[in-house]
Amino acid sequence: MRKWLLVYGCGSFAALLVTLAQWLLAKFGVYYELGADLSPSISAVGLYPKMVWGGVCGFLILMPLTASRWLLRSVWVALIPALIQLFVIYPVMTSFGVAGLALGVLTPGVVFLLFWAWALLALTLYRF
């Protein structure tokens, strides 16, 4: 039970840090320069779902995929939620289309990099 709570906490905290970094990137116009129209919110309404889903996705840390290779494992852990975001949430639950291409051509790459940053942070927190 302790492992489950730990990975949930690591995933939630990593989601909080990545959301704050994402907000800073948007504030300083980095997304605009990349051609990805992402505008995150750091209000309670914007943070709550990201932290909850970050915690739920934190359970992916416990998968026995390439356990000895930390960097490769982070790619696999990031790939699963990124694919769900790009091919389920964007086209079905929003009007951004498949892979969020209505937000910009580089949106899929930016989304994967954000999930990879989340996975690296969550795995780092879990290791310590």
PDB file of C-alpha atoms in Angstrom:
ATOM      1  CA  MET A   1       0.000   0.000   0.000  1.00  0.00           C
ATOM      2  CA  ARG A   2       2.886   2.340   0.751  1.00  0.00           C
ATOM      3  CA  LYS A   3       4.248   2.007  -2.800  1.00  0.00           C
ATOM      4  CA  TRP A   4       0.870   2.906  -4.275  1.00  0.00           C
ATOM      5  CA  LEU A   5       0.583   6.048  -2.158  1.00  0.00           C
ATOM      6  CA  LEU A   6       4.164   7.009  -2.940  1.00  0.00           C
ATOM      7  CA  VAL A   7       3.774   6.777  -6.719  1.00  0.00           C
ATOM      8  CA  TYR A   8       0.471   8.671  -6.557  1.00  0.00           C
ATOM      9  CA  GLY A   9       2.147  11.449  -4.559  1.00  0.00           C
ATOM     10  CA  CYS A  10       5.168  11.537  -6.859  1.00  0.00           C
ATOM     11  CA  GLY A  11       2.933  11.741  -9.920  1.00  0.00           C
ATOM     12  CA  SER A  12       0.791  14.499  -8.409  1.00  0.00           C
ATOM     13  CA  PHE A  13       3.754  16.579  -7.279  1.00  0.00           C
ATOM     14  CA  ALA A  14       5.486  16.154 -10.643  1.00  0.00           C
ATOM     15  CA  ALA A  15       2.260  17.263 -12.351  1.00  0.00           C
ATOM     16  CA  LEU A  16       2.176  20.378 -10.176  1.00  0.00           C
ATOM     17  CA  LEU A  17       5.783  21.266 -11.069  1.00  0.00           C
ATOM     18  CA  VAL A  18       5.295  20.625 -14.785  1.00  0.00           C
ATOM     19  CA  THR A  19       2.076  22.663 -14.809  1.00  0.00           C
ATOM     20  CA  LEU A  20       3.886  25.597 -13.191  1.00  0.00           C
ATOM     21  CA  ALA A  21       6.698  25.289 -15.743  1.00  0.00           C
ATOM     22  CA  GLN A  22       4.125  25.051 -18.533  1.00  0.00           C
ATOM     23  CA  TRP A  23       2.437  28.219 -17.279  1.00  0.00           C
ATOM     24  CA  LEU A  24       5.794  30.033 -17.240  1.00  0.00           C
ATOM     25  CA  LEU A  25       6.569  28.859 -20.775  1.00  0.00           C
ATOM     26  CA  ALA A  26       3.204  30.191 -21.955  1.00  0.00           C
ATOM     27  CA  LYS A  27       3.649  33.450 -20.050  1.00  0.00           C
ATOM     28  CA  PHE A  28       7.009  34.132 -21.696  1.00  0.00           C
ATOM     29  CA  GLY A  29       5.708  33.272 -25.167  1.00  0.00           C
ATOM     30  CA  VAL A  30       7.685  30.081 -25.782  1.00  0.00           C
ATOM     31  CA  TYR A  31       4.584  28.220 -26.982  1.00  0.00           C
ATOM     32  CA  TYR A  32       3.729  31.075 -29.325  1.00  0.00           C
ATOM     33  CA  GLU A  33       7.203  30.881 -30.855  1.00  0.00           C
ATOM     34  CA  LEU A  34       6.849  27.110 -31.277  1.00  0.00           C
ATOM     35  CA  GLY A  35       3.455  27.477 -32.931  1.00  0.00           C
ATOM     36  CA  ALA A  36       1.629  25.539 -30.219  1.00  0.00           C
ATOM     37  CA  ASP A  37      -1.326  27.443 -28.791  1.00  0.00           C
ATOM     38  CA  LEU A  38      -1.316  25.908 -25.313  1.00  0.00           C
ATOM     39  CA  SER A  39      -2.628  28.100 -22.513  1.00  0.00           C
ATOM     40  CA  PRO A  40      -2.516  26.346 -19.141  1.00  0.00           C
ATOM     41  CA  SER A  41      -4.279  27.611 -16.060  1.00  0.00           C
ATOM     42  CA  ILE A  42      -2.830  27.636 -12.568  1.00  0.00           C
ATOM     43  CA  SER A  43      -6.163  28.245 -10.890  1.00  0.00           C
ATOM     44  CA  ALA A  44      -7.710  25.544  -8.728  1.00  0.00           C
ATOM     45  CA  VAL A  45      -9.950  24.542 -11.647  1.00  0.00           C
ATOM     46  CA  GLY A  46      -6.904  24.089 -13.898  1.00  0.00           C
ATOM     47  CA  LEU A  47      -4.580  22.467 -11.363  1.00  0.00           C
ATOM     48  CA  TYR A  48      -6.935  19.958  -9.772  1.00  0.00           C
ATOM     49  CA  PRO A  49      -7.494  17.660 -12.776  1.00  0.00           C
ATOM     50  CA  LYS A  50      -3.830  17.762 -13.751  1.00  0.00           C
ATOM     51  CA  MET A  51      -2.680  16.797 -10.273  1.00  0.00           C
ATOM     52  CA  VAL A  52      -5.262  14.028  -9.942  1.00  0.00           C
ATOM     53  CA  TRP A  53      -4.458  12.569 -13.351  1.00  0.00           C
ATOM     54  CA  GLY A  54      -0.745  13.027 -12.679  1.00  0.00           C
ATOM     55  CA  GLY A  55      -1.178  10.899  -9.583  1.00  0.00           C
ATOM     56  CA  VAL A  56      -3.204   8.281 -11.440  1.00  0.00           C
ATOM     57  CA  CYS A  57      -0.615   8.146 -14.216  1.00  0.00           C
ATOM     58  CA  GLY A  58       2.009   7.819 -11.489  1.00  0.00           C
ATOM     59  CA  PHE A  59       0.902   4.192 -11.158  1.00  0.00           C
ATOM     60  CA  LEU A  60       2.660   3.628 -14.493  1.00  0.00           C
ATOM     61  CA  ILE A  61       5.929   3.943 -12.575  1.00  0.00           C
ATOM     62  CA  LEU A  62       5.267   0.520 -11.078  1.00  0.00           C
ATOM     63  CA  MET A  63       5.132  -1.181 -14.488  1.00  0.00           C
ATOM     64  CA  PRO A  64       8.075  -3.538 -14.977  1.00  0.00           C
ATOM     65  CA  LEU A  65       9.151  -1.945 -18.267  1.00  0.00           C
ATOM     66  CA  THR A  66      12.922  -1.662 -18.628  1.00  0.00           C
ATOM     67  CA  ALA A  67      13.361  -1.301 -14.895  1.00  0.00           C
ATOM     68  CA  SER A  68      17.141  -1.084 -15.090  1.00  0.00           C
ATOM     69  CA  ARG A  69      17.237   1.691 -17.713  1.00  0.00           C
ATOM     70  CA  TRP A  70      15.903   4.792 -16.053  1.00  0.00           C
ATOM     71  CA  LEU A  71      15.844   7.138 -19.079  1.00  0.00           C
ATOM     72  CA  LEU A  72      14.208   4.588 -21.371  1.00  0.00           C
ATOM     73  CA  ARG A  73      11.658   3.817 -18.687  1.00  0.00           C
ATOM     74  CA  SER A  74      10.725   7.493 -18.463  1.00  0.00           C
ATOM     75  CA  VAL A  75      10.010   7.530 -22.201  1.00  0.00           C
ATOM     76  CA  TRP A  76       7.622   4.572 -21.868  1.00  0.00           C
ATOM     77  CA  VAL A  77       5.931   6.065 -18.815  1.00  0.00           C
ATOM     78  CA  ALA A  78       5.438   9.363 -20.697  1.00  0.00           C
ATOM     79  CA  LEU A  79       4.310   7.771 -23.937  1.00  0.00           C
ATOM     80  CA  ILE A  80       1.143   6.167 -22.569  1.00  0.00           C
ATOM     81  CA  PRO A  81      -0.520   9.319 -21.140  1.00  0.00           C
ATOM     82  CA  ALA A  82       0.729  11.417 -24.073  1.00  0.00           C
ATOM     83  CA  LEU A  83      -0.952   9.084 -26.567  1.00  0.00           C
ATOM     84  CA  ILE A  84      -4.155   9.179 -24.523  1.00  0.00           C
ATOM     85  CA  GLN A  85      -4.031  12.985 -24.478  1.00  0.00           C
ATOM     86  CA  LEU A  86      -3.360  13.234 -28.215  1.00  0.00           C
ATOM     87  CA  PHE A  87      -5.669  10.548 -29.555  1.00  0.00           C
ATOM     88  CA  VAL A  88      -8.501  10.332 -27.003  1.00  0.00           C
ATOM     89  CA  ILE A  89      -8.822  13.566 -25.024  1.00  0.00           C
ATOM     90  CA  TYR A  90      -8.108  16.096 -27.785  1.00  0.00           C
ATOM     91  CA  PRO A  91     -10.349  14.609 -30.507  1.00  0.00           C
ATOM     92  CA  VAL A  92     -13.160  13.242 -28.302  1.00  0.00           C
ATOM     93  CA  MET A  93     -13.439  15.626 -25.342  1.00  0.00           C
ATOM     94  CA  THR A  94     -12.307  18.877 -26.977  1.00  0.00           C
ATOM     95  CA  SER A  95     -12.577  20.474 -30.384  1.00  0.00           C
ATOM     96  CA  PHE A  96      -8.836  20.470 -31.029  1.00  0.00           C
ATOM     97  CA  GLY A  97      -8.907  17.489 -33.393  1.00  0.00           C
ATOM     98  CA  VAL A  98      -6.661  14.470 -33.626  1.00  0.00           C
ATOM     99  CA  ALA A  99      -3.339  15.068 -31.853  1.00  0.00           C
ATOM    100  CA  GLY A 100      -4.449  18.619 -31.035  1.00  0.00           C
ATOM    101  CA  LEU A 101      -3.368  19.829 -34.452  1.00  0.00           C
ATOM    102  CA  ALA A 102      -5.899  22.674 -34.272  1.00  0.00           C
ATOM    103  CA  LEU A 103      -3.607  24.146 -31.610  1.00  0.00           C
ATOM    104  CA  GLY A 104      -0.579  24.058 -33.904  1.00  0.00           C
ATOM    105  CA  VAL A 105       1.545  21.649 -35.883  1.00  0.00           C
ATOM    106  CA  LEU A 106       4.125  21.177 -33.125  1.00  0.00           C
ATOM    107  CA  THR A 107       1.524  20.482 -30.446  1.00  0.00           C
ATOM    108  CA  PRO A 108       2.088  16.690 -30.426  1.00  0.00           C
ATOM    109  CA  GLY A 109       5.814  17.174 -29.855  1.00  0.00           C
ATOM    110  CA  VAL A 110       5.253  19.739 -27.117  1.00  0.00           C
ATOM    111  CA  VAL A 111       2.687  17.492 -25.410  1.00  0.00           C
ATOM    112  CA  PHE A 112       5.094  14.540 -25.451  1.00  0.00           C
ATOM    113  CA  LEU A 113       7.942  16.671 -24.074  1.00  0.00           C
ATOM    114  CA  LEU A 114       5.706  17.896 -21.239  1.00  0.00           C
ATOM    115  CA  PHE A 115       4.705  14.339 -20.363  1.00  0.00           C
ATOM    116  CA  TRP A 116       8.347  13.271 -20.574  1.00  0.00           C
ATOM    117  CA  ALA A 117       9.311  16.058 -18.160  1.00  0.00           C
ATOM    118  CA  TRP A 118       6.523  14.829 -15.873  1.00  0.00           C
ATOM    119  CA  ALA A 119       7.785  11.233 -16.098  1.00  0.00           C
ATOM    120  CA  LEU A 120      11.383  12.256 -15.395  1.00  0.00           C
ATOM    121  CA  LEU A 121      10.311  14.250 -12.345  1.00  0.00           C
ATOM    122  CA  ALA A 122       8.003  11.523 -11.053  1.00  0.00           C
ATOM    123  CA  LEU A 123      10.660   8.824 -11.485  1.00  0.00           C
ATOM    124  CA  THR A 124      13.287  11.018  -9.838  1.00  0.00           C
ATOM    125  CA  LEU A 125      11.009  11.700  -6.871  1.00  0.00           C
ATOM    126  CA  TYR A 126      10.189   8.005  -6.604  1.00  0.00           C
ATOM    127  CA  ARG A 127      13.861   7.002  -6.585  1.00  0.00           C
ATOM    128  CA  PHE A 128      14.609   9.315  -3.636  1.00  0.00           C
TER     129      PHE A 128
END
